Short mmCIF file of C-alpha atoms in Angstrom, two decimals:
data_model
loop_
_atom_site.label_atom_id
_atom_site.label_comp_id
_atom_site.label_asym_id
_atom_site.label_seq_id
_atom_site.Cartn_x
_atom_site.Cartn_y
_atom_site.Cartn_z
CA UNK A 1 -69.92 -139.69 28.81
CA UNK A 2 -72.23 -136.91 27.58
CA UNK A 3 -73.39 -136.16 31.31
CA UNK A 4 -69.57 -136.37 32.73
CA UNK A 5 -68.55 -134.30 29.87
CA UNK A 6 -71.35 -131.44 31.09
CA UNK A 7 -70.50 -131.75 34.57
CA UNK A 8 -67.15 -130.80 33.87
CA UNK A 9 -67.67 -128.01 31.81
CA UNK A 10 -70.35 -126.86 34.42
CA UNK A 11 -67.22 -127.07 36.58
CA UNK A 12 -65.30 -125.11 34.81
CA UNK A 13 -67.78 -122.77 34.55
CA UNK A 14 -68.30 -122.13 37.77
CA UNK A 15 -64.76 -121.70 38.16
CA UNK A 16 -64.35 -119.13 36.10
CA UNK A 17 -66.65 -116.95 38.01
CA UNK A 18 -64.71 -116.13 40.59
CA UNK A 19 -61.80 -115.93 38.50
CA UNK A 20 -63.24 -112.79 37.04
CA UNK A 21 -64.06 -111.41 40.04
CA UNK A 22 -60.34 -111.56 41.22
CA UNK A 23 -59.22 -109.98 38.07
CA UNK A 24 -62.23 -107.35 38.98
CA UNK A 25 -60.14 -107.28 42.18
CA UNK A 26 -57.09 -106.91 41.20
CA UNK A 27 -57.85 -104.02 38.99
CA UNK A 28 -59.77 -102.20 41.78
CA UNK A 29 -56.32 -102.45 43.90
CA UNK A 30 -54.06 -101.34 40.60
CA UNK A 31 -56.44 -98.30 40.53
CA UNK A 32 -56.25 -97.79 44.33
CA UNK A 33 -52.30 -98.19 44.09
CA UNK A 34 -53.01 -95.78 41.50
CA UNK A 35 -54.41 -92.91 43.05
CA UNK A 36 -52.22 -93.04 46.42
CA UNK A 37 -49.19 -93.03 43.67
CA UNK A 38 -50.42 -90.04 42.60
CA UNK A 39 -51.30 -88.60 45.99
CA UNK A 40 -47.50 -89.29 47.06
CA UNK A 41 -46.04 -87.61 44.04
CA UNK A 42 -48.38 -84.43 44.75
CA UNK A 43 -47.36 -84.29 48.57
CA UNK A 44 -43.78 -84.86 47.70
CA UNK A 45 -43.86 -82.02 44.79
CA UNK A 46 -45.73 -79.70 47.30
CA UNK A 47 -43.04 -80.42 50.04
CA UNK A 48 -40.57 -80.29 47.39
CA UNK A 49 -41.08 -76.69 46.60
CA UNK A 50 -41.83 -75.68 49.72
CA UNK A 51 -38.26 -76.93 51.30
CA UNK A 52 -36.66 -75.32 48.46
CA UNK A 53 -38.13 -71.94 48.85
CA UNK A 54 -37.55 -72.40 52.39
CA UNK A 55 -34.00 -72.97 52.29
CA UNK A 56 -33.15 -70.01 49.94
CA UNK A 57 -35.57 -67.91 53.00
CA UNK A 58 -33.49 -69.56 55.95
CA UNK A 59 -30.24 -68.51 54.14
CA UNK A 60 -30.86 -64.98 53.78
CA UNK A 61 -32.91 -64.43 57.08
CA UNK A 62 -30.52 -66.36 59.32
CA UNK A 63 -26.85 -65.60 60.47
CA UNK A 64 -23.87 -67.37 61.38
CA UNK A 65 -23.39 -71.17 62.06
CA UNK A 66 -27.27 -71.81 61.66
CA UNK A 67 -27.53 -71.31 57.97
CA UNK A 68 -26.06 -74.63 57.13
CA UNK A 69 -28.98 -75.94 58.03
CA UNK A 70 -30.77 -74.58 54.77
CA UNK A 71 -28.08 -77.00 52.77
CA UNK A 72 -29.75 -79.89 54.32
CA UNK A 73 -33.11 -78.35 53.78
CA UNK A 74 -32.46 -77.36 49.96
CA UNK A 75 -31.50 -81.62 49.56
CA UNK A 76 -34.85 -82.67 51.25
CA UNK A 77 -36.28 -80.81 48.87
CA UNK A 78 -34.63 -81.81 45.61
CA UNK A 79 -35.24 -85.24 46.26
CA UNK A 80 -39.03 -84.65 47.24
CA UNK A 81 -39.53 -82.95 43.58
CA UNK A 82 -37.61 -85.63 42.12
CA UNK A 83 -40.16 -88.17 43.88
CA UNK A 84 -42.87 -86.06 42.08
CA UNK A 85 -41.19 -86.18 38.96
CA UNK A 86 -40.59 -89.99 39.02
CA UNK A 87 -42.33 -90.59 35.92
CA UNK A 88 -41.00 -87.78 34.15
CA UNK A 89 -37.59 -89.05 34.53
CA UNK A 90 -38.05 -92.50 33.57
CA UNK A 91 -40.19 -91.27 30.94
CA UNK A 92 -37.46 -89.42 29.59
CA UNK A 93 -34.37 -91.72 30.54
CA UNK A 94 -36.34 -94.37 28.20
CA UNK A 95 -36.41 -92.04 25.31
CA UNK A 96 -32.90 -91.15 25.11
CA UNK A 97 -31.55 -94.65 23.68
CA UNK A 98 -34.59 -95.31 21.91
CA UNK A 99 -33.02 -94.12 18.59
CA UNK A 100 -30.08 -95.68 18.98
CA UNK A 101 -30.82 -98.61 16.98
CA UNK A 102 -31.42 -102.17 18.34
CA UNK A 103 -29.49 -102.39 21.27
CA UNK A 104 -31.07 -98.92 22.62
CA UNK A 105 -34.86 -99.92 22.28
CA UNK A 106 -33.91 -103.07 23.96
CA UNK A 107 -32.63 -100.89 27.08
CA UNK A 108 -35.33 -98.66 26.56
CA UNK A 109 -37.90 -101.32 27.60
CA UNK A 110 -35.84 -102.72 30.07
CA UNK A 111 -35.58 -98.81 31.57
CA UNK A 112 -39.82 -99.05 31.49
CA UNK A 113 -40.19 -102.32 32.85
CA UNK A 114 -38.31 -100.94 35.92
CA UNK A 115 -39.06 -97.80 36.53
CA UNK A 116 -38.58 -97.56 40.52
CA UNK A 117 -34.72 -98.96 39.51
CA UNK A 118 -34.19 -96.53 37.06
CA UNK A 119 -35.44 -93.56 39.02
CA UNK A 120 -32.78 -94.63 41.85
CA UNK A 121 -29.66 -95.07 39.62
CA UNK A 122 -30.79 -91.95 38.07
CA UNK A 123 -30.85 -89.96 41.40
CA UNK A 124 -27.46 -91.29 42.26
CA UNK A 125 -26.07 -89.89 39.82
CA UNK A 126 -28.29 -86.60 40.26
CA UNK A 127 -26.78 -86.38 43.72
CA UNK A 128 -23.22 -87.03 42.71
CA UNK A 129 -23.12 -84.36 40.45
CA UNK A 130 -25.13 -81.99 42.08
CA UNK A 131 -22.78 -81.67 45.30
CA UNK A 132 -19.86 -81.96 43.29
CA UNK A 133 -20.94 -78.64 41.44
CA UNK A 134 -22.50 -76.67 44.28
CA UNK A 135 -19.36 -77.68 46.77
CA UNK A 136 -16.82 -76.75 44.22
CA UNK A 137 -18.11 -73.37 42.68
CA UNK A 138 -18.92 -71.79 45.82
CA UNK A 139 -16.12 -72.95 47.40
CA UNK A 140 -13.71 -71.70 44.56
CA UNK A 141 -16.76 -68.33 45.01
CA UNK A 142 -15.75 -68.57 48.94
CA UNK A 143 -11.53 -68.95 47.80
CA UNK A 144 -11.91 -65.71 45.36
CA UNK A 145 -13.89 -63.50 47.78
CA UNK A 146 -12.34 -63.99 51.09
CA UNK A 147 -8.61 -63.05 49.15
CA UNK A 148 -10.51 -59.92 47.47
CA UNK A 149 -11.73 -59.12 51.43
CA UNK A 150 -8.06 -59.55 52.23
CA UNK A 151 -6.37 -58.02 49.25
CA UNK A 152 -5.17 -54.67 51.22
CA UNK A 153 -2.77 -56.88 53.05
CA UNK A 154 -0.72 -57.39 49.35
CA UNK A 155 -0.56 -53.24 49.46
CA UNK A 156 2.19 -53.39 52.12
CA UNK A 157 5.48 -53.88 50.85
CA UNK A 158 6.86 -56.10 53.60
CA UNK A 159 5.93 -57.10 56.83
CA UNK A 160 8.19 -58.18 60.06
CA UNK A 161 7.14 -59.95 62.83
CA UNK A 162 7.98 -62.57 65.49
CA UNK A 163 5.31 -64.73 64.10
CA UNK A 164 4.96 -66.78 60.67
CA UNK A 165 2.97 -65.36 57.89
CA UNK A 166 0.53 -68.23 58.37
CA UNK A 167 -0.35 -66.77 61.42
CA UNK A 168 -1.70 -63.50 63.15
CA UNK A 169 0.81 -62.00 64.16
CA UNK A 170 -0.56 -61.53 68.03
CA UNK A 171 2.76 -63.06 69.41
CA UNK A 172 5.65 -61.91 71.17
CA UNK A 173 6.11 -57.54 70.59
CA UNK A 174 8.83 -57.15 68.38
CA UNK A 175 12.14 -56.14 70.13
CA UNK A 176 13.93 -52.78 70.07
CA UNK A 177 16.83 -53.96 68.74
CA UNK A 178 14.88 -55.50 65.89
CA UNK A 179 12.94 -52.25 64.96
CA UNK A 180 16.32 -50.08 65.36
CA UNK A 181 17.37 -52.56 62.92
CA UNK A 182 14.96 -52.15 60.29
CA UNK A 183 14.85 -48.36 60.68
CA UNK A 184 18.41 -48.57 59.94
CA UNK A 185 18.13 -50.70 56.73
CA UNK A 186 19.45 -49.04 53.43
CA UNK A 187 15.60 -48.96 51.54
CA UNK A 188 13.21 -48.77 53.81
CA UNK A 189 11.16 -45.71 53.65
CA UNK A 190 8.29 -46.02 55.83
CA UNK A 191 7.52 -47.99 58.78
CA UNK A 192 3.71 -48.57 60.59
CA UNK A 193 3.53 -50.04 63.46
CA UNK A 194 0.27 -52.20 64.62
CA UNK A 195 -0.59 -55.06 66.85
CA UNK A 196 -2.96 -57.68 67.47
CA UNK A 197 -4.60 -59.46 70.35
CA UNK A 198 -7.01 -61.26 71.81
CA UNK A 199 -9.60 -60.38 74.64
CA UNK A 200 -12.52 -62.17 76.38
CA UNK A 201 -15.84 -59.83 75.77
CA UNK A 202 -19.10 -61.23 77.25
CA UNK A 203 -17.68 -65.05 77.35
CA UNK A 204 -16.52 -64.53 73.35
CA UNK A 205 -12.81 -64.53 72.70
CA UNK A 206 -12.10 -61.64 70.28
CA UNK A 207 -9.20 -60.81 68.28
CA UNK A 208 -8.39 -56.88 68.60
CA UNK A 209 -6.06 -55.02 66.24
CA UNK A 210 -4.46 -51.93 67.06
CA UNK A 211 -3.86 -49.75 64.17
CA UNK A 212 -1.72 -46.77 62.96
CA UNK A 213 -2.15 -43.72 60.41
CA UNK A 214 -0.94 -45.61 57.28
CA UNK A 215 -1.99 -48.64 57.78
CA UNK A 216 -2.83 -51.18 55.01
CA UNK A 217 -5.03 -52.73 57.73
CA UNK A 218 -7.98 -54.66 56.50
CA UNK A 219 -10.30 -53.81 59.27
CA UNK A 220 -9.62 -49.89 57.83
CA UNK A 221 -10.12 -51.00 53.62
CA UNK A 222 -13.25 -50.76 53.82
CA UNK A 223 -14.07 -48.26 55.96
CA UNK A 224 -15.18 -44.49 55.08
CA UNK A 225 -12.93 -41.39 55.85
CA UNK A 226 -14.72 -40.09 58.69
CA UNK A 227 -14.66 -43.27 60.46
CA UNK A 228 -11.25 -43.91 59.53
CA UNK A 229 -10.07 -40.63 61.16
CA UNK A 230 -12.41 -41.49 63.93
CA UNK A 231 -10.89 -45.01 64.71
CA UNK A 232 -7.04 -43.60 64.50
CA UNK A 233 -8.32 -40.77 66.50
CA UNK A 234 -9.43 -43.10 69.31
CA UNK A 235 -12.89 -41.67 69.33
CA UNK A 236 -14.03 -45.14 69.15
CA UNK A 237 -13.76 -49.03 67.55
CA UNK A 238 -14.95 -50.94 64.67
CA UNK A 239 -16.28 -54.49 65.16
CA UNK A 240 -17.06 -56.89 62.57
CA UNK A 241 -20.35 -57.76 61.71
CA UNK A 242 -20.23 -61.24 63.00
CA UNK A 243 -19.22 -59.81 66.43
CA UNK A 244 -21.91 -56.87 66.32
CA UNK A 245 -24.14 -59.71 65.70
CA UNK A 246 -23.21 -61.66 68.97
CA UNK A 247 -23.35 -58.68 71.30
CA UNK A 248 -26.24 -57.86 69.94
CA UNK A 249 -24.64 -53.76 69.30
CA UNK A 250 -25.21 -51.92 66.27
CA UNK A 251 -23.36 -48.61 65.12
CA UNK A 252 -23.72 -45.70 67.61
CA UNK A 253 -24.29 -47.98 70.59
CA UNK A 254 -21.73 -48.55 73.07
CA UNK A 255 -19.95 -51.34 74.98
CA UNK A 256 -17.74 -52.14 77.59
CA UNK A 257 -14.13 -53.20 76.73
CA UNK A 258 -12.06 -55.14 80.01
CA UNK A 259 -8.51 -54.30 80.05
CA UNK A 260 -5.61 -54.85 82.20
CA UNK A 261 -6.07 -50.77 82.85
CA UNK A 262 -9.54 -51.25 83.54
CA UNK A 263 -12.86 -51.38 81.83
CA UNK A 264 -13.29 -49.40 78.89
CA UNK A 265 -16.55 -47.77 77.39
CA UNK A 266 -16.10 -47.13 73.75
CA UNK A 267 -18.73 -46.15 71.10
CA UNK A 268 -18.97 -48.78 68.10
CA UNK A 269 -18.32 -46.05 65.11
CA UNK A 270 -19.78 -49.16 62.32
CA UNK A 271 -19.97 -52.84 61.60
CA UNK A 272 -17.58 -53.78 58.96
CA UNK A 273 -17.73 -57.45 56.68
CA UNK A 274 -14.56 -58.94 58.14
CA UNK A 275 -13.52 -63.06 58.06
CA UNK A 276 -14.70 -64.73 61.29
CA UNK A 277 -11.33 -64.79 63.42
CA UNK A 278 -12.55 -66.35 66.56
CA UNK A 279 -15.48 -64.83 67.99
CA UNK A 280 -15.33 -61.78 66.35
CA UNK A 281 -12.62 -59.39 64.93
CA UNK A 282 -12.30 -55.42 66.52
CA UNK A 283 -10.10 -52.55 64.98
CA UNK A 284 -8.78 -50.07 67.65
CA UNK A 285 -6.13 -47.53 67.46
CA UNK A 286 -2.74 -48.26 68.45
CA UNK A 287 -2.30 -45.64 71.19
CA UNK A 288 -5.13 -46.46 72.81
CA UNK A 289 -4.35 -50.73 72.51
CA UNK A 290 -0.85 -50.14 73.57
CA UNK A 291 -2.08 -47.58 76.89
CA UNK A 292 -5.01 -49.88 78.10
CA UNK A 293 -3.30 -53.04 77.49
CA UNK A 294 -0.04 -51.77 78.71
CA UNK A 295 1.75 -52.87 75.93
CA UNK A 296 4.09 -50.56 74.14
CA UNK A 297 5.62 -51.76 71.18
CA UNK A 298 4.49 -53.38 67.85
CA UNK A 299 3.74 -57.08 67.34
CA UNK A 300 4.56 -56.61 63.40
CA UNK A 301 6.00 -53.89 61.31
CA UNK A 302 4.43 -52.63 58.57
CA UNK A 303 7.55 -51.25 55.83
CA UNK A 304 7.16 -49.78 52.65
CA UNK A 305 10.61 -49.47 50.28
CA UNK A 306 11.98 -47.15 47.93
CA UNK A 307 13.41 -49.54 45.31
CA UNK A 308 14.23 -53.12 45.37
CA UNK A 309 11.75 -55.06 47.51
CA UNK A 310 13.56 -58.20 47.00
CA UNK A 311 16.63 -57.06 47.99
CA UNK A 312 15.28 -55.01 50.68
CA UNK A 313 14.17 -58.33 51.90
CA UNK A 314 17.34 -59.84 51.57
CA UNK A 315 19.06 -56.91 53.73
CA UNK A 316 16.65 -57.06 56.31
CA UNK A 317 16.80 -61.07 56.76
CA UNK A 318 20.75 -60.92 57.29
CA UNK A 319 20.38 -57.83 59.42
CA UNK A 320 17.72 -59.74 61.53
CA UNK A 321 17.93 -62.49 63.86
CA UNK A 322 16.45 -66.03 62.67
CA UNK A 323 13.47 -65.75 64.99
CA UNK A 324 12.28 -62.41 63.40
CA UNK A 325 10.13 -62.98 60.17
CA UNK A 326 9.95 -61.20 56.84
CA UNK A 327 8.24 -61.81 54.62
CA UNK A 328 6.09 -59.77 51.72
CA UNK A 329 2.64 -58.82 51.12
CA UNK A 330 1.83 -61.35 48.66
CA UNK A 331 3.34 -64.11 51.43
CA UNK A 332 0.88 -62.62 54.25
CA UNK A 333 -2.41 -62.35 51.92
CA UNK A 334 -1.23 -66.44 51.03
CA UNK A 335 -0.94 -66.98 54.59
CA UNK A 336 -4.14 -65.32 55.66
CA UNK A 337 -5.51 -67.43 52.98
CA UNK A 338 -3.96 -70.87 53.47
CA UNK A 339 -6.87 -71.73 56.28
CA UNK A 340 -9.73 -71.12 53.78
CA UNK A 341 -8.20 -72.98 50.67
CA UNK A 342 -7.57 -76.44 53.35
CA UNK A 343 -11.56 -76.42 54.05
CA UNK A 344 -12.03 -75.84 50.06
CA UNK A 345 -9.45 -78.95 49.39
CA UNK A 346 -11.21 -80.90 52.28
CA UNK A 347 -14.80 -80.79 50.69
CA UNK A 348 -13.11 -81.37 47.26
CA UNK A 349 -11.90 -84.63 48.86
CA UNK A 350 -15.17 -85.41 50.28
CA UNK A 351 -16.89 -84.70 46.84
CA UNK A 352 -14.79 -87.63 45.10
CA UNK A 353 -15.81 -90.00 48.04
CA UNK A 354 -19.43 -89.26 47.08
CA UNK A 355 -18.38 -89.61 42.99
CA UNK A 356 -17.06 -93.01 44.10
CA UNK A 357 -19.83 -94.05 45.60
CA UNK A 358 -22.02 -93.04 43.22
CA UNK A 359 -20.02 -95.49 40.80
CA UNK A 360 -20.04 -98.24 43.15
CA UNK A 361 -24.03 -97.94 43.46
CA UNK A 362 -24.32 -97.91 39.69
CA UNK A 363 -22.64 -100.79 38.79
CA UNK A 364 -24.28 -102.79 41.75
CA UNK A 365 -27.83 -101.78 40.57
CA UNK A 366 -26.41 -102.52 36.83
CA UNK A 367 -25.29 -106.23 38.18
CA UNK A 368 -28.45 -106.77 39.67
CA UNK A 369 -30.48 -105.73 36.12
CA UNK A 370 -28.21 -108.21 34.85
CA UNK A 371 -28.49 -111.28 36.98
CA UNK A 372 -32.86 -110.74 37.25
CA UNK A 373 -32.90 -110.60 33.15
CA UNK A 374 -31.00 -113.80 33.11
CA UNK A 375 -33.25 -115.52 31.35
CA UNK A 376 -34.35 -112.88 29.27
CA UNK A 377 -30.93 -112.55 27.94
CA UNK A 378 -30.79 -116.05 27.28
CA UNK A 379 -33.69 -116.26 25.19
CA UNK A 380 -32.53 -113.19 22.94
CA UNK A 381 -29.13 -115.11 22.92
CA UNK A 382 -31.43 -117.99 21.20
CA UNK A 383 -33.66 -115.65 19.33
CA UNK A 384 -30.27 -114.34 17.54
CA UNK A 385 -29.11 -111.45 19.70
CA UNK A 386 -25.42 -111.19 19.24
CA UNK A 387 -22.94 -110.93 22.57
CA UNK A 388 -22.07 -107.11 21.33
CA UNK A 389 -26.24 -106.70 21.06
CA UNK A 390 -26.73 -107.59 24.93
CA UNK A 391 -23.44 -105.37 25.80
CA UNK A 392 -24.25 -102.54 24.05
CA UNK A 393 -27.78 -102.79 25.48
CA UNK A 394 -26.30 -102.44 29.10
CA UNK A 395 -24.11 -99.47 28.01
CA UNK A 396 -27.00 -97.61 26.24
CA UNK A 397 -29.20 -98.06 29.68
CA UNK A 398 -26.24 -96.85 30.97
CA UNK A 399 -25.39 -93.80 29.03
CA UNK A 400 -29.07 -92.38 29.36
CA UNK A 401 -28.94 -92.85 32.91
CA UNK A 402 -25.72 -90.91 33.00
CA UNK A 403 -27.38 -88.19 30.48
CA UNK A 404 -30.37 -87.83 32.51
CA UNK A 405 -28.67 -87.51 35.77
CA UNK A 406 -25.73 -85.45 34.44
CA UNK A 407 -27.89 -82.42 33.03
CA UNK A 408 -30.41 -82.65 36.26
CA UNK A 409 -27.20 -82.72 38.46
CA UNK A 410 -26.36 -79.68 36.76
CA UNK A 411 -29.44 -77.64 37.19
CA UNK A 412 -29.54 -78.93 41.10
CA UNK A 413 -25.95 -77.98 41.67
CA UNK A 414 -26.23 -74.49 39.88
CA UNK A 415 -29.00 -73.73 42.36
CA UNK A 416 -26.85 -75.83 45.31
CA UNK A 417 -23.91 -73.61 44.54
CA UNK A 418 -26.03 -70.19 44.45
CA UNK A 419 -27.24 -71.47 48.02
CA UNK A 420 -24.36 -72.27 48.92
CA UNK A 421 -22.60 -68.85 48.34
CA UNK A 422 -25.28 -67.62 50.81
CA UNK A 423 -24.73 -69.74 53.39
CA UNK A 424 -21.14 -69.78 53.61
CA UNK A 425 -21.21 -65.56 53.55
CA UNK A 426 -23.31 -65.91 56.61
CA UNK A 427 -20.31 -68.47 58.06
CA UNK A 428 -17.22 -66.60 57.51
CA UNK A 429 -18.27 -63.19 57.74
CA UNK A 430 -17.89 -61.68 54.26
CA UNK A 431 -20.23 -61.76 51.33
CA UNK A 432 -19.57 -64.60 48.80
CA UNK A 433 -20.25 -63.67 45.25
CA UNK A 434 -21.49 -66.20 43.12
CA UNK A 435 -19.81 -66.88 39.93
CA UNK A 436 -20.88 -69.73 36.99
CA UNK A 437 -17.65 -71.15 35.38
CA UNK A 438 -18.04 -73.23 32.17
CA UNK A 439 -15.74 -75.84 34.22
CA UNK A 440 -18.84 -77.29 36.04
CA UNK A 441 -19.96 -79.26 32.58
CA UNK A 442 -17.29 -80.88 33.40
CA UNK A 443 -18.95 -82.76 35.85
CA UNK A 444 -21.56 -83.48 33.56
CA UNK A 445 -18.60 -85.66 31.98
CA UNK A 446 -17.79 -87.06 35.20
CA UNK A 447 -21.62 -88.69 35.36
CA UNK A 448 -20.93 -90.16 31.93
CA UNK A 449 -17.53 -91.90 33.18
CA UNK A 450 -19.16 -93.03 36.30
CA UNK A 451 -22.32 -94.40 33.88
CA UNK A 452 -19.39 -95.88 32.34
CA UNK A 453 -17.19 -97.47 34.77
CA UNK A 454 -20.28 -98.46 36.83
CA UNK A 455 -21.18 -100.76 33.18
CA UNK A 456 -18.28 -101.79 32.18
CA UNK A 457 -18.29 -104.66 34.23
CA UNK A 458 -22.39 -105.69 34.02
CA UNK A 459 -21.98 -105.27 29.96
CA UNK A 460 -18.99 -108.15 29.90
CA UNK A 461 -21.31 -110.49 32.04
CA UNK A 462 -24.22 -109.93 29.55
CA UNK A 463 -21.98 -110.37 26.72
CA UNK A 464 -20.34 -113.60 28.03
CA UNK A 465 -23.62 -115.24 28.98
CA UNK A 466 -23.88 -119.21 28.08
CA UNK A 467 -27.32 -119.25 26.69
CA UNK A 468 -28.11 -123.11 28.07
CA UNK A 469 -27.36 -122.11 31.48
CA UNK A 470 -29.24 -118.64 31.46
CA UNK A 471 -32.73 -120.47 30.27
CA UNK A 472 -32.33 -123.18 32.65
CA UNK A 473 -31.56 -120.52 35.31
CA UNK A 474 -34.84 -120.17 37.77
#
């Protein structure tokens, strides 16, 4: 018995050996896993900052369409950082609930036992927020500069025209009968005349406006005396800057204008900041549009009143036929503006799409926690953990999820939206000034609801557990 008993323990001996030399292993490939951890969090940091600081450089360096890329740029980069910063964030989404009692240091070592989880939910959230912010400030930025760009138009008293205020008014040339008509309205005190148009220059369609001395024009806001004088003069145009940009002119040089008279060399007096209208936008004056183009006339009246501009208005619509249109300053600056604030309530639209599935994603990762701790659950069910322990646990892991990813959404968005004011000046033509409104913590609020909603549902299912079945379950 004595000589079986040694055999056996010589056995055992023996297999212990290599026993330690797996865990010697094992902790040789936890240290290797280790270091090329690390070594992915430095390269992702490194790229991180680099795309960032790239973006913000591609924004101000390149014009027109091309600057969106540095939106898609400025996102590669947030989420590289935020893969450097991995342990940072779980590090501090587990500290939030820890002093919330029980419940919270439960979910704060169920937030460190799954840190790779935690850092996605977290970054859901991050993203949700941060394009909801940087899409709606600078697109309320975008709303409030282009209708300051525009806000000469509001000058004019009224406006007629054979085209809708939502329009530019480039249609039919109003009729004689129609401007004998409003000359001869009790009220009206001035009349300007202008046109628009459109003409094909180097393969780009370009809208041309003809303009008059006293014209509320806003290709002529902006512009200094001298070239004011110079432009009603007919000594030469004005282009936008967007159009300079795709000829490739600056001011001084010269280009050729095709006309149904012939082609036209005119000198480019300066390069104003005017909203993209089709390929580029050029102010004229209105003798020399309405002698090259053969076109006499007006295509919309520009009226100023002595008195009543309401009734004015009235008078002139039951002088007028149906087909003519008038309609006030205010009306034209709202119709000039009705394009821009459509793309601003499209985007808004999108940005909800992305909240929802930002709450869908939480409560499916949430579900998941749930149904892997199982077990777990069960046993604190056994060890005494009441029903509203295990919910509040899931809400807590919740809640500092949505903290976490709220104020980091925040930060990202502030800098999204700043970006974003960039690039969209470089796409319509007109600088975009960035403002901060207090309303974006309001999104911060929004990443607590969607924590919310998205555990709602997980917390009831952890609360409801049968603690037989949730042992027994494998």
């Amino acid at each position: 018995m004595r000589a079986g008993l040694c055999r056996c323990l010589g056995r055992r001996r023996r297999a212990g050996v290599p026993h330690l030399a797996d865990r010697g292993a094992r902790g040789r490939r936890r240290r290797n896993l280790g270091w090329t951890r690390s070594a992915i969090h430095l390269a992702a940091t490194v790229f991180g900052v680099l795309a960032v600081a790239g973006s913000f450089l591609f924004a101000v360096n390149v014009d027109g369409q091309l600057t969106l890329g540095a939106g898609a740029l400025f996102m590669f980069g947030v989420v590289a950082l935020c893969v450097g910063a991995t342990g940072p964030i779980v590090s501090i989404t587990a500290a939030v609930p820890r002093r919330w009692g029980g419940a919270g240091r439960l979910a704060t070592a169920t937030i460190e036992r799954a840190p790779r989880r935690i850092w996605a939910t977290v970054m859901t959230i991050v993203i949700a927020v941060g394009v909801s912010v940087g899409v709606s400030g600078s697109l309320t930025n975008m709303t409030d500069s282009a209708a300051e760009s525009l806000s000469s138009l509001a000058d004019t008293d009224l406006y007629v025209s054979m085209t809708s205020p939502d329009a530019i008014p480039s249609g039919p040339i109003v009729p004689a009968s129609v401007d004998d008509a409003v000359r001869a309205t009790p009220g009206v005190s001035r009349i300007v005349e202008g046109q628009w148009a459109y003409a094909t220059i180097d393969g780009e369609t370009v809208s041309i406006q003809g303009v008059a001395d006293g014209s509320n024009a806003v290709t002529l806001a902006s512009l200094s005396d001298d070239i004011r004088s110079g432009v009603l003069a007919g000594d030469g145009v004005v282009l936008s800057k967007a159009l300079g940009t795709t000829l490739g002119v600056s001011e001084g040089d010269s280009i050729d204008l095709p006309t149904p008279t012939g082609v036209q060399n005119v000198r480019v007096l300066d390069l104003v900041d005017y909203i993209n209208a089709a390929g580029g936008t050029m102010a004229i004056s209105l003798d020399s549009m309405q002698r090259w183009y053969d076109r006499p006339g007006a295509t919309y009246l520009e009226i100023g009143v002595d008195g009543d501009v309401a009734a004015v208005q009235d008078s002139l619509r039951a002088a007028l036929p149906p087909e003519a249109f008038v309609y006030t300053g205010a009306a034209a600056l709202e119709g000039t503006s009705a394009a821009i604030r459509q793309s601003g309530a499209l985007a808004i639209a999108l940005q909800w799409i992305v909240a929802l599935v930002a709450a869908v994603a939480l409560l499916n990762t949430l579900t998941l926690s749930v149904l892997e701790r199982r077990r777990e659950l069960g046993v604190l069910r056994a060890m005494g953990g009441g029903r509203g322990t295990l919910a509040r646990m899931v809400l807590a892991e919740a809640l500092s999820v949505g903290i976490v990813g709220g104020v980091l959404g925040l930060i990202i968005g502030a800098g999204l939206q700043y970006l974003s004011t960039l690039i969209l000046g470089a796409s319509i033509g007109i600088p975009v000034a960035y403002t901060a409104s207090w309303s974006v913590l309001l999104y911060g609020l929004v990443a607590l609801g969607l924590s919310l909603l998205g555990s709602a549902p997980p917390a009831v299912h952890a609360s409801r557990l049968n603690i037989v079945d949730a042992i027994a379950a494998d």
